[in-house]
Coordinates of C-alpha atoms in Angstrom, one line a residue:
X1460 CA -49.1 122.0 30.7
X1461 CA -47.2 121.7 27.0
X1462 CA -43.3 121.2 27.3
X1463 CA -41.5 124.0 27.3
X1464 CA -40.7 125.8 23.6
X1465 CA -40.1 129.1 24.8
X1466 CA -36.2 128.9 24.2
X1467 CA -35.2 131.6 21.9
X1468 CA -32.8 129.2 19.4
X1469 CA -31.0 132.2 18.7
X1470 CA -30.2 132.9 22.3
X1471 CA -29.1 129.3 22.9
X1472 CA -26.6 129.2 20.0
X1473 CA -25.5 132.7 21.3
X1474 CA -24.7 130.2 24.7
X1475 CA -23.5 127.4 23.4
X1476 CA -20.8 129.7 20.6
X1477 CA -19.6 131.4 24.2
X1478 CA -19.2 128.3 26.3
X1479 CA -17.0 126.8 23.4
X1480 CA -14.8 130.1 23.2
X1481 CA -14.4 129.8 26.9
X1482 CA -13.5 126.0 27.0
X1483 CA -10.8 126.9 23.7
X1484 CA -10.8 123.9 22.1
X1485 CA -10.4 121.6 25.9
X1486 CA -12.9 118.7 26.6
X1487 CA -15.7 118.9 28.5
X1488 CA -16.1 116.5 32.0
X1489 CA -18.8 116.2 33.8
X1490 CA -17.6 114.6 37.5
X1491 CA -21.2 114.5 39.4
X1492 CA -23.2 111.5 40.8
X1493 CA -25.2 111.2 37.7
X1494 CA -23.8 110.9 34.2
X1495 CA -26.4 112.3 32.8
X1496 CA -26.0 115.8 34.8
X1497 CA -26.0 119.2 32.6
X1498 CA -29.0 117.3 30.4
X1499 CA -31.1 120.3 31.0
X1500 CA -28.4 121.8 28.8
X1501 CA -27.5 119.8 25.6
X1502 CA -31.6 118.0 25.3
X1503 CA -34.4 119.3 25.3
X1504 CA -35.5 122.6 23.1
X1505 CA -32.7 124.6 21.7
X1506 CA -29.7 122.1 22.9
X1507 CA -26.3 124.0 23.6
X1508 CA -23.9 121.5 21.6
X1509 CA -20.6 123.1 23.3
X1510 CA -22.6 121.3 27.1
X1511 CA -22.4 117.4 26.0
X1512 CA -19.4 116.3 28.1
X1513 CA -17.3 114.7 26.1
X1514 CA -16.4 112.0 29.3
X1515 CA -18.9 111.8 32.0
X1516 CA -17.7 110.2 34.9
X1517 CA -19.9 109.1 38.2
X1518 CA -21.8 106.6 39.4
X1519 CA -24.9 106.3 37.6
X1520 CA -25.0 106.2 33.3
X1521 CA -26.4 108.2 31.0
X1522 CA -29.2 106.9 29.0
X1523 CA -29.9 107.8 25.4
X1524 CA -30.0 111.1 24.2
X1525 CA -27.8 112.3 27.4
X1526 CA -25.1 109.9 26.8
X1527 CA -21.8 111.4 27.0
X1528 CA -18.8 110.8 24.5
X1529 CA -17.5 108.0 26.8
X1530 CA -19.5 107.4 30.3
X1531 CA -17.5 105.9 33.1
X1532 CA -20.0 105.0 35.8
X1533 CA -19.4 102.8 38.7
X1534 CA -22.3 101.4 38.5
X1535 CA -21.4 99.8 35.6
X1536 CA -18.3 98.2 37.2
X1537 CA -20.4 97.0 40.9
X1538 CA -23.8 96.0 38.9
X1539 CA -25.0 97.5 43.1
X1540 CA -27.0 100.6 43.8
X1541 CA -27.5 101.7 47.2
X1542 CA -26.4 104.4 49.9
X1543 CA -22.9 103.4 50.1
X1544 CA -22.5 102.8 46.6
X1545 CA -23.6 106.3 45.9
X1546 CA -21.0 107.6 48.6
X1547 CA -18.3 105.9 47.2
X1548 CA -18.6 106.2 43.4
X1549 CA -15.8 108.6 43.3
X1550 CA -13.4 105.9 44.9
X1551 CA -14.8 102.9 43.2
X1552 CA -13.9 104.4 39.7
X1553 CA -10.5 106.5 40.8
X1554 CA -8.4 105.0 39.1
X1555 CA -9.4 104.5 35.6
X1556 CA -11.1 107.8 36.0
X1557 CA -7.6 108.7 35.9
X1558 CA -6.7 107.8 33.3
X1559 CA -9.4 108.5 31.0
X1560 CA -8.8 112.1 31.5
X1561 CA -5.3 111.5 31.3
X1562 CA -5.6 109.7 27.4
X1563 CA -8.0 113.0 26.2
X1564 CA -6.2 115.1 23.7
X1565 CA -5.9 117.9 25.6
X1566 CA -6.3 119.1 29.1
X1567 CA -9.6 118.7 30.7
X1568 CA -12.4 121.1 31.7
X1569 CA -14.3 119.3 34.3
X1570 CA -17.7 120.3 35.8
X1571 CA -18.5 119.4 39.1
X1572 CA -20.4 120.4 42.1
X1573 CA -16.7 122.3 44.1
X1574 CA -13.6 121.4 43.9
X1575 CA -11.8 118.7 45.8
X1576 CA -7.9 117.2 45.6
X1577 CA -9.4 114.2 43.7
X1578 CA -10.6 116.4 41.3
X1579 CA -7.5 118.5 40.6
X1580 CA -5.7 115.2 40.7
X1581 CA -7.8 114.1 37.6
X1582 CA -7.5 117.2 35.9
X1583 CA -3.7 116.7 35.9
X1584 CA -1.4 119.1 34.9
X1585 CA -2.9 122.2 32.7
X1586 CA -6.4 121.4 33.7
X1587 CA -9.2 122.8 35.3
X1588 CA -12.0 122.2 37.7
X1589 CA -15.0 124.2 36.9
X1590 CA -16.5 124.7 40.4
X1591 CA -16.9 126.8 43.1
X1592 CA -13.6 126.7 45.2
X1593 CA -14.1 123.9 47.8
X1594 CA -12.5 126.1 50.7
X1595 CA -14.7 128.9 50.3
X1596 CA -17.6 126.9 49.7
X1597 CA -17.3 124.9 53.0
X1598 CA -16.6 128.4 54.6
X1599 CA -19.7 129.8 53.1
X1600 CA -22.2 127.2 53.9
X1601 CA -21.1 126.6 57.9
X1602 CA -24.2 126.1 59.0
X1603 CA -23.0 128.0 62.3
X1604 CA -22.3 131.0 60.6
X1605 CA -25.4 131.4 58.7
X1606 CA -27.2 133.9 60.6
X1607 CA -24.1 136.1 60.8
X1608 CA -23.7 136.2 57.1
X1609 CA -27.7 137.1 57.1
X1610 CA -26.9 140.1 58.7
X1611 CA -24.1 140.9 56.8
X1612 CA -25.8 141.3 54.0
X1613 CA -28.3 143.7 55.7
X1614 CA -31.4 140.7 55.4
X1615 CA -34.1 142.3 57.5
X1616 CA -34.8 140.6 60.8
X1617 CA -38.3 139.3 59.8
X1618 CA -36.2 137.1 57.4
X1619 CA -33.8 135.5 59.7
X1620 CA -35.0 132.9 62.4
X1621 CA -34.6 133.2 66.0
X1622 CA -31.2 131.4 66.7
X1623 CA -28.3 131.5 68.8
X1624 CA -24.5 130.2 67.7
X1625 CA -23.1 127.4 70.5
X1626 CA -19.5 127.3 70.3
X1627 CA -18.3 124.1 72.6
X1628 CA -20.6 122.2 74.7
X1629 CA -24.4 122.2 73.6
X1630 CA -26.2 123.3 76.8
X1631 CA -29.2 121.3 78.2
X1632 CA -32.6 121.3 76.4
X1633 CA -34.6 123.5 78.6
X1634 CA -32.0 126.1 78.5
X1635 CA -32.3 125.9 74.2
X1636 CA -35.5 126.3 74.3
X1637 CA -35.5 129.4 76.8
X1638 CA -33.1 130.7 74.2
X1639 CA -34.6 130.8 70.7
X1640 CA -38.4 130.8 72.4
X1641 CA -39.7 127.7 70.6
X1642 CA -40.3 123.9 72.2
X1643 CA -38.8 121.8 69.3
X1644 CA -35.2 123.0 68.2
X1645 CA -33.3 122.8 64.9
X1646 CA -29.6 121.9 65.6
X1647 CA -27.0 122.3 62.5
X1648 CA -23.4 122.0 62.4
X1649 CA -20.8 121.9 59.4
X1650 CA -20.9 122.0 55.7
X1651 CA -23.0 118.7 54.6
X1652 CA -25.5 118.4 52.4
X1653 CA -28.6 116.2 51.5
X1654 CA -30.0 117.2 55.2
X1655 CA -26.9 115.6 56.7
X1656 CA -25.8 118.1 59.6
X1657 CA -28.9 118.7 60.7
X1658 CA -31.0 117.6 63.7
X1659 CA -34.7 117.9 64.8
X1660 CA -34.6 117.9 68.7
X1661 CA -37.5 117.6 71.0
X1662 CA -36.3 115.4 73.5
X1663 CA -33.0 115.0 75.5
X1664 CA -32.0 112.1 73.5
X1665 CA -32.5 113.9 70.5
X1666 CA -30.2 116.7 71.7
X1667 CA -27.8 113.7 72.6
X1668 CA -27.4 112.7 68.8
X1669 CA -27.0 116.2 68.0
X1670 CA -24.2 116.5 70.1
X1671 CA -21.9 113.9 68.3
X1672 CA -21.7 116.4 65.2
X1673 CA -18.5 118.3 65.2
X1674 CA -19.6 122.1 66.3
X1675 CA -19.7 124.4 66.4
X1676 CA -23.4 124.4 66.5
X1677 CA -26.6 126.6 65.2
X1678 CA -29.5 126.3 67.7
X1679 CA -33.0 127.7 65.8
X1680 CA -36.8 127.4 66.5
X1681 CA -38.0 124.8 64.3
X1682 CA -40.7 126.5 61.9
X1683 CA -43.2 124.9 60.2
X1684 CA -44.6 125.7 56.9
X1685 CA -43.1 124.6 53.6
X1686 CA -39.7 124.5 53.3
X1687 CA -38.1 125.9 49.6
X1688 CA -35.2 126.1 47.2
X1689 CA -34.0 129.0 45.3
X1690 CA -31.0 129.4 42.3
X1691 CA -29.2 132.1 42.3
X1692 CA -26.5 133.4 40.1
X1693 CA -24.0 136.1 40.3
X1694 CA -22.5 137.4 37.1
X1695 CA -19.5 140.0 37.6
X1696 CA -19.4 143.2 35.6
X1697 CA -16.5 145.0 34.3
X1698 CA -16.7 147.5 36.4
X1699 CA -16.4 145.6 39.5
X1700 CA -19.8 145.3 40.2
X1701 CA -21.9 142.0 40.0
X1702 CA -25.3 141.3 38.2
X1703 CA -27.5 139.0 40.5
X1704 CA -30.3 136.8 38.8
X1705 CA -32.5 134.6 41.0
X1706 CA -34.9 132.1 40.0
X1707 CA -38.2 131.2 41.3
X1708 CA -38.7 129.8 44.7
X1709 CA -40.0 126.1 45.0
X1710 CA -41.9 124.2 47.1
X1711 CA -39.9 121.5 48.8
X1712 CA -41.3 118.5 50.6
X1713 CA -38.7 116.9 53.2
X1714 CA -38.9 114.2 55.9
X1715 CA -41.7 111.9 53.6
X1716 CA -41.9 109.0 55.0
X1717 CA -43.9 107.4 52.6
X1718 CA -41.6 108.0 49.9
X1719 CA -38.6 106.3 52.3
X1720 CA -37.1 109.7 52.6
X1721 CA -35.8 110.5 56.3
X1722 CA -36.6 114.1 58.5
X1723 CA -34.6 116.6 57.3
X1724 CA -33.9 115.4 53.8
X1725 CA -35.4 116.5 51.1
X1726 CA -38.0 114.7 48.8
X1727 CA -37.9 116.9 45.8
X1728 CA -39.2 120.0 44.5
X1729 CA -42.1 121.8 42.9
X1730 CA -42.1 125.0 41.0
X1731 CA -45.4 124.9 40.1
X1732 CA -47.2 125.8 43.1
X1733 CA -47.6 129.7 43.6
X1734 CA -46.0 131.3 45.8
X1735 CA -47.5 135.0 47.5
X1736 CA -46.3 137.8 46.4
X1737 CA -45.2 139.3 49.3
X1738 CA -43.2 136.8 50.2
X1739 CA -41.9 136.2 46.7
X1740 CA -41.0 139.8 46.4
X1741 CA -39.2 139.6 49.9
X1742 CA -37.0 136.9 49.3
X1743 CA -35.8 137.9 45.6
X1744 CA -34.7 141.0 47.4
X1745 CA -32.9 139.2 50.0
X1746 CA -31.3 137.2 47.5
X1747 CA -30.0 140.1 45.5
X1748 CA -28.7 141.3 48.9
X1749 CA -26.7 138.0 50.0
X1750 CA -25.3 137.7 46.1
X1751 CA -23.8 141.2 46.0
X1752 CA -22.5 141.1 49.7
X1753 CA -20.4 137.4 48.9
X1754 CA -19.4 139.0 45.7
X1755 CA -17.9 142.0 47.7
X1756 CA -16.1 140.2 50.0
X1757 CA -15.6 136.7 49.1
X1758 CA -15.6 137.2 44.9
X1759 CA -18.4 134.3 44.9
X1760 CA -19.7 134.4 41.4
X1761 CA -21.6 131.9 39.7
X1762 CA -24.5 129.6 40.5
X1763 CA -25.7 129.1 44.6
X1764 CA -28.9 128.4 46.2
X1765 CA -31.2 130.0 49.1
X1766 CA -33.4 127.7 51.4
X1767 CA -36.1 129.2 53.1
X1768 CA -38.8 127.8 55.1
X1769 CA -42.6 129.4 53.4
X1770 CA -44.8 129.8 57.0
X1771 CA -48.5 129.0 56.5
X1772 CA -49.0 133.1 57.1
X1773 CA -47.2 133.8 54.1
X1774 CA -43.8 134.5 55.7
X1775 CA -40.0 133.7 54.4
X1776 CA -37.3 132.8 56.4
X1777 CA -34.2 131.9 55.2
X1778 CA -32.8 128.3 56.7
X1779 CA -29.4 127.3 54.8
X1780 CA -27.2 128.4 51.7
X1781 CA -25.7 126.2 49.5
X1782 CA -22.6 127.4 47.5
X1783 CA -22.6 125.3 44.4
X1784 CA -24.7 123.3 42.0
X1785 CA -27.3 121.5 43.4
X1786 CA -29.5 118.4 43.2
X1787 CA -32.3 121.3 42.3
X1788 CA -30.0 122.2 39.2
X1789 CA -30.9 120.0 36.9
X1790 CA -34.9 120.1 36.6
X1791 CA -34.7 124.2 37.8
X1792 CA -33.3 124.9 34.4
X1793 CA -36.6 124.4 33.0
X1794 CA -37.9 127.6 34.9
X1795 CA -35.2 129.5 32.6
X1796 CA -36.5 127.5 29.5
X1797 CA -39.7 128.6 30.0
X1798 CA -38.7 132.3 30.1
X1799 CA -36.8 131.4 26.9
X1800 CA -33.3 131.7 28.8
X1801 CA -30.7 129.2 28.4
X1802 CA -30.1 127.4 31.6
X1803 CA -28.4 129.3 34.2
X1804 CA -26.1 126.1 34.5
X1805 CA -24.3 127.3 30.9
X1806 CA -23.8 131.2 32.4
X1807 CA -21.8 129.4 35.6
X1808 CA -19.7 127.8 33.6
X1809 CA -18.6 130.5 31.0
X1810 CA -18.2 132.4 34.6
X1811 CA -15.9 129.7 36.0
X1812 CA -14.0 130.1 32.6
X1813 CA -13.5 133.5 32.7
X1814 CA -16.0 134.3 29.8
X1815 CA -18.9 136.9 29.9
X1816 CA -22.8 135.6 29.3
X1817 CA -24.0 138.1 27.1
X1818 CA -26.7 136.1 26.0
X1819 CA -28.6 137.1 29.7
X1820 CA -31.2 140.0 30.0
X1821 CA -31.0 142.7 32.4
X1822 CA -30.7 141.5 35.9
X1823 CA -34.0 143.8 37.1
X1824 CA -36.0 143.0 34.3
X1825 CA -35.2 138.8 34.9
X1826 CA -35.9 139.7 38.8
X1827 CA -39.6 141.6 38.3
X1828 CA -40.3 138.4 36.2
X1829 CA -39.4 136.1 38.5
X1830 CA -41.4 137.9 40.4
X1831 CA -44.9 137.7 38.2
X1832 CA -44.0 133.9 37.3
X1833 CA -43.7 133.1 41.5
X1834 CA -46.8 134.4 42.4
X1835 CA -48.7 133.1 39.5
X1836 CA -48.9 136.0 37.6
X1837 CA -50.7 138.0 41.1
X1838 CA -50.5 141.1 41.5
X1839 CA -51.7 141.1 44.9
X1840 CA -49.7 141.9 48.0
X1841 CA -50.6 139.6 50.7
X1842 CA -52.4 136.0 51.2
X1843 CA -51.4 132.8 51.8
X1844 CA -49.5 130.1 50.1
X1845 CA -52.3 129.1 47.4
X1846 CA -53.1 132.3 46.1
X1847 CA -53.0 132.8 42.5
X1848 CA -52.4 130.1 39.5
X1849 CA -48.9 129.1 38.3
X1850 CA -46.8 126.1 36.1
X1851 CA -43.4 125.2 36.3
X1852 CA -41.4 121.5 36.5
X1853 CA -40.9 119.2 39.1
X1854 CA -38.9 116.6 40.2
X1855 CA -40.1 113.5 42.6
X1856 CA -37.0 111.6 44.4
X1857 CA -37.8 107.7 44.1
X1858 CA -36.1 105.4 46.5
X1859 CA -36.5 101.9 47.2
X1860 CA -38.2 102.0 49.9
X1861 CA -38.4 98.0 51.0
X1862 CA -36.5 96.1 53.2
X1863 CA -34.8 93.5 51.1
X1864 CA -32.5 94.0 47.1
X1865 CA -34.5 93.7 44.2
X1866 CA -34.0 94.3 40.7
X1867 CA -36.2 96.9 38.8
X1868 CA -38.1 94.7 35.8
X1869 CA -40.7 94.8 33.5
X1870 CA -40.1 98.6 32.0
X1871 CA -38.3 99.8 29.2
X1872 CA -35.2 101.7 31.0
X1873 CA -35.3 106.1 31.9
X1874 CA -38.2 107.7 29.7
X1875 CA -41.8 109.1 29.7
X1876 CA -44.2 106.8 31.5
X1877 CA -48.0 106.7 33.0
X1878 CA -49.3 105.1 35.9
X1879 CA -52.2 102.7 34.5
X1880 CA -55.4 101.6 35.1
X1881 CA -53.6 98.2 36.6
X1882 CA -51.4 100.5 39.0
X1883 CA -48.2 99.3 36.7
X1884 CA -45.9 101.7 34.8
X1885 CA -46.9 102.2 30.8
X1886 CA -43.7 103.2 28.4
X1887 CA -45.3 106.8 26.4
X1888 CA -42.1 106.9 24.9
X1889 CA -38.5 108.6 25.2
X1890 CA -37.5 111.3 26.9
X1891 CA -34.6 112.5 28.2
X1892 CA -36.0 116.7 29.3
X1893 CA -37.7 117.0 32.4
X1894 CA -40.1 119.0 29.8
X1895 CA -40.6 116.2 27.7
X1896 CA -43.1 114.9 30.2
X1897 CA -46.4 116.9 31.3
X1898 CA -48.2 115.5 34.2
X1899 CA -51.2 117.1 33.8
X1900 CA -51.9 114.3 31.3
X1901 CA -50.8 112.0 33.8
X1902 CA -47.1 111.6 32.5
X1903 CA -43.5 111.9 34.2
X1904 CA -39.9 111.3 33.1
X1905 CA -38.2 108.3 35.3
X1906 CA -34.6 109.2 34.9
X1907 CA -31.9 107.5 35.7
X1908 CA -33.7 103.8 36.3
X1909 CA -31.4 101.4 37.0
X1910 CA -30.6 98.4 34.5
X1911 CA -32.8 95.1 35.0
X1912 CA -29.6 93.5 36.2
X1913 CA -28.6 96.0 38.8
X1914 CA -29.5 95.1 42.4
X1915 CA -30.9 97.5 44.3
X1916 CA -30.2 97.9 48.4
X1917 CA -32.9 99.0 50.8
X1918 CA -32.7 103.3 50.6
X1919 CA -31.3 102.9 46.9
X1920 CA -31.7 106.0 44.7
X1921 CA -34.0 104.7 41.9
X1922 CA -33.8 107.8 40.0
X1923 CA -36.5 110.8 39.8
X1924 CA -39.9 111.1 38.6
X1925 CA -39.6 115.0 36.6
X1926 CA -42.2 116.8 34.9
X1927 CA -44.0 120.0 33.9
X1928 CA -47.0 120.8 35.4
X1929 CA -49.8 123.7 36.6
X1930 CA -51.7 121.3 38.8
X1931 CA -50.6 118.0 39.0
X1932 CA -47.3 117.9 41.3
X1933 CA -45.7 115.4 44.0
X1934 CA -46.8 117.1 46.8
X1935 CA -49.9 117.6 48.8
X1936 CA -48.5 119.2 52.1
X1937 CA -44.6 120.3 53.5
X1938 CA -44.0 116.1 54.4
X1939 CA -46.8 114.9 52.6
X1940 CA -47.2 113.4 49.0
X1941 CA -50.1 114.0 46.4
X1942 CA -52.4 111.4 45.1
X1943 CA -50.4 111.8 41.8
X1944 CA -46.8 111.9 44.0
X1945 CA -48.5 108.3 45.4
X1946 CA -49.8 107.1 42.0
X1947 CA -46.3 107.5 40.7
X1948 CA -44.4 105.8 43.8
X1949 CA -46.9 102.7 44.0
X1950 CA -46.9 102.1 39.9
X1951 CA -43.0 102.2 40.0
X1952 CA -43.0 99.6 43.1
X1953 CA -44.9 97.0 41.4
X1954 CA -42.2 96.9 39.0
X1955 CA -39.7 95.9 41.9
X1956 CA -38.6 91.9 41.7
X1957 CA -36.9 90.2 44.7
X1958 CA -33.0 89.8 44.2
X1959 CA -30.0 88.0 45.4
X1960 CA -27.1 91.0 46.2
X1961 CA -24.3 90.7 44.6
X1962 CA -20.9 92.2 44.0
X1963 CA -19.8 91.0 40.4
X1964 CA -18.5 93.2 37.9
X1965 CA -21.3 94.2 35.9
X1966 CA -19.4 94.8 32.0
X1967 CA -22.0 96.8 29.2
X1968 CA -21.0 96.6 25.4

């Protein structure tokens, strides 16, 4: 599949000239784990100049073309990747992150995921946090009152999975089970995210460590199939009313062992792989449902996603909402570049900023595509998961999935690469687009590698393997990788060197 031209360039400068009027002349900040977030924006075909922060602040730096201004990552100051580094980023660079926003010429604009009191402390006095309100989102996404907000928004039944809400104590197993009629049971509680808050239970001890999360608790059958991401974005009207726009459904694989990622987390996605119509047609309604209702009665607009679980008879049921960007956000965009939209990323912000996104088609005319591009272009009305042909991108998470630090050596830092005949990683050459990489020649963007000198804890985030695709994804089966997915994992591990850990500040010119 070619790389995505589809962008109207027209359209995108339309973006970019309305993002600048709505950040008036402030700087741009990008406050996110990865420096190089919103890249989907300002690289790639038709680049949205008014989206390159001009400081990035996080954990991991930019590389090349999606270098900000000035990065601040604290990577750069531990020269350590691993789980807790990437929990603490935020703390680790506090202070000077402070004041780097506090020397810009004028008050910030930062971009971020929700807000948070850290963040409003860095924006200082006169700026702003453009993200979804960290209150509501917590209130929106509790797991426990899911189902409830489901029927809120008038989601039919067939949609919803059977579940009951536990307010104190969780009762005993056998009792669960009676309750939701399934054997294994999905217990959620909270707000988290990356699969955090949630608990697969089939055995007393299993409901045991469910019990230590805070409650109050959801209680659902566990449903197997495939489980899926959707974007959604609410624009309001002058009128009062809202336009809701909703992207394709992926396919998401979670609790992949071989790829070192734990149950319940998720170990990418892939919007290449067709979905059925039916079930495509289903959810976008659904979606449209849940957008307007939140608009009505919580003013949600903006970007916010939909899992749903995709059951092997062709049915969706809706699992979790997350109310705010997403670790989906970046490589989705490309499902908008390919319908020659600008990102949905740039609408959510001019939102957030109190500008209007002109630049966006009719909401029902976006939705029926969605529609057509989901199911591969099928008209039919029924069938299974296969059916039909589609493309879209994908992204692969990469983790180091050995027992002892290393360094990652021997490459040529983030680009396009190939697995070789030698199993080994072979530079193609730069890249910086999820789109600049098609895999079905055997290619895939490695973003955000790590430096040679950067040691690299057992469960470290390596980065992601992202391309475009109509047959060649990561994924073979709902927890299972692909021979390609495999390929890709194996070739980038050969490239991992044994190292001493290490704490030293880590200084770049």
């Amino acid at each position: 599949m070619s790389a995505p031209t589809m962008l109207d360039a027209a359209l995108a400068e339309e973006a970019s000239r309305a993002l600048e009027a709505a950040l008036a002349g402030r700087p741009l900040v990008s406050a996110e784990r990865f420096c190089a977030s919103m890249r989907t924006l300002y690289t790639g075909p038709a680049p949205l100049a008014a989206a390159r922060p001009a400081l990035a602040v996080g954990c991991y730096p930019g590389w090349g073309e999606t270098t900000a201004g000035t990065v601040l990552a604290a990577e750069d100051r531990t020269g350590v990747r691993g789980p807790a580094q990437r929990h603490a980023w935020a703390e680790t660079v506090d202070a000077d992150a402070a004041r780097a926003l506090a020397a810009l010429p004028g008050p910030p604009v930062i971009a971020a995921w929700y807000t948070t009191g850290r963040l409003r402390r860095w924006a200082g006095r006169g700026g702003t946090v453009a993200a979804i309100d960290g209150r509501l989102r917590a209130d929106i996404e509790d797991k426990a009152a899911f189902d409830a907000l489901l029927r809120a928004a008038g989601v039919p039944d067939r949609m919803r999975i059977p579940c009951i809400r536990v307010e104190g104590r969780l009762p005993g197993l056998a009792e669960l089970q009676r309750h939701v009629g399934a054997r294994r049971l999905v217990v959620q509680a909270g707000a988290d995210s990356g699969g955090r808050g949630t608990h697969f239970v089939d055995t007393p001890a299993d409901l045991e460590r469910a019990a230590a999360m805070k409650g109050p608790y959801k209680v659902s059958a566990f449903i197997p199939g495939w489980s899926s991401n959707c974007t959604v974005l609410s624009v309001p009207a002058e009128d009062g009313s809202v336009a809701v726009y909703v992207d394709r459904p992926s396919h998401k694989a979670v609790g992949v062992a071989e790829a070192g990622i734990g149950p319940g987390k998720s170990a990418g996605n892939d919007w290449s792989k067709p979905w059925p119509r039916r079930a495509a047609d289903e959810l976008v309604e659904a979606a449209v449902r849940i957008g307007v209702h939140l608009w009505r009665t919580r003013r949600l607009a903006g970007l916010f996603g939909l899992d749903a679980i995709l059951t092997p008879d062709g049915q969706a049921l809706f699992n979790e909402i997350n109310v705010r960007n997403q670790g989906t956000t970046e490589v989705s965009a490309v499902n908008q570049h390919l319908r020659g939209v600008p990102p949905f990323l740039a609408a959510h912000l001019t939102v957030l900023l109190g500008g209007e996104p002109r630049w966006l088609p009719d909401a029902d005319t976006f939705n029926h595509t969605t529609l057509q591009d989901a199911s591969g272009g099928s008209a039919r009305s029924g069938g299974g998961a296969g059916e039909g042909r589609a493309g879209g991108p994908f992204y692969l998470k990469l983790r180091h999935r050995g027992d002892g630090p290393v360094r990652l050596s021997g490459l040529r830092g983030p680009g396009v690469y190939r697995p070789d005949p030698a199993g080994r990683l072979a530079w193609v050459r730069p890249g910086s687009h999820p789109g600049d990489a098609d895999a079905d020649l055997g290619e895939v963007l490695l973003a955000s590698l790590p430096a040679e000198e950067v040691v690299c804890l057992p469960g470290a985030e390596l980065g992601t393997a992202e391309a475009v695709t109509t047959s060649s994804g990561p994924f073979a089966a709902p927890h299972r990788l692909s021979a390609f997915g495999t390929s890709v994992l194996d070739a980038l591990t050969t490239h991992l060197t044994p190292a001493t850990p290490t704490s030293r500040e880590v200084t770049r010119p």
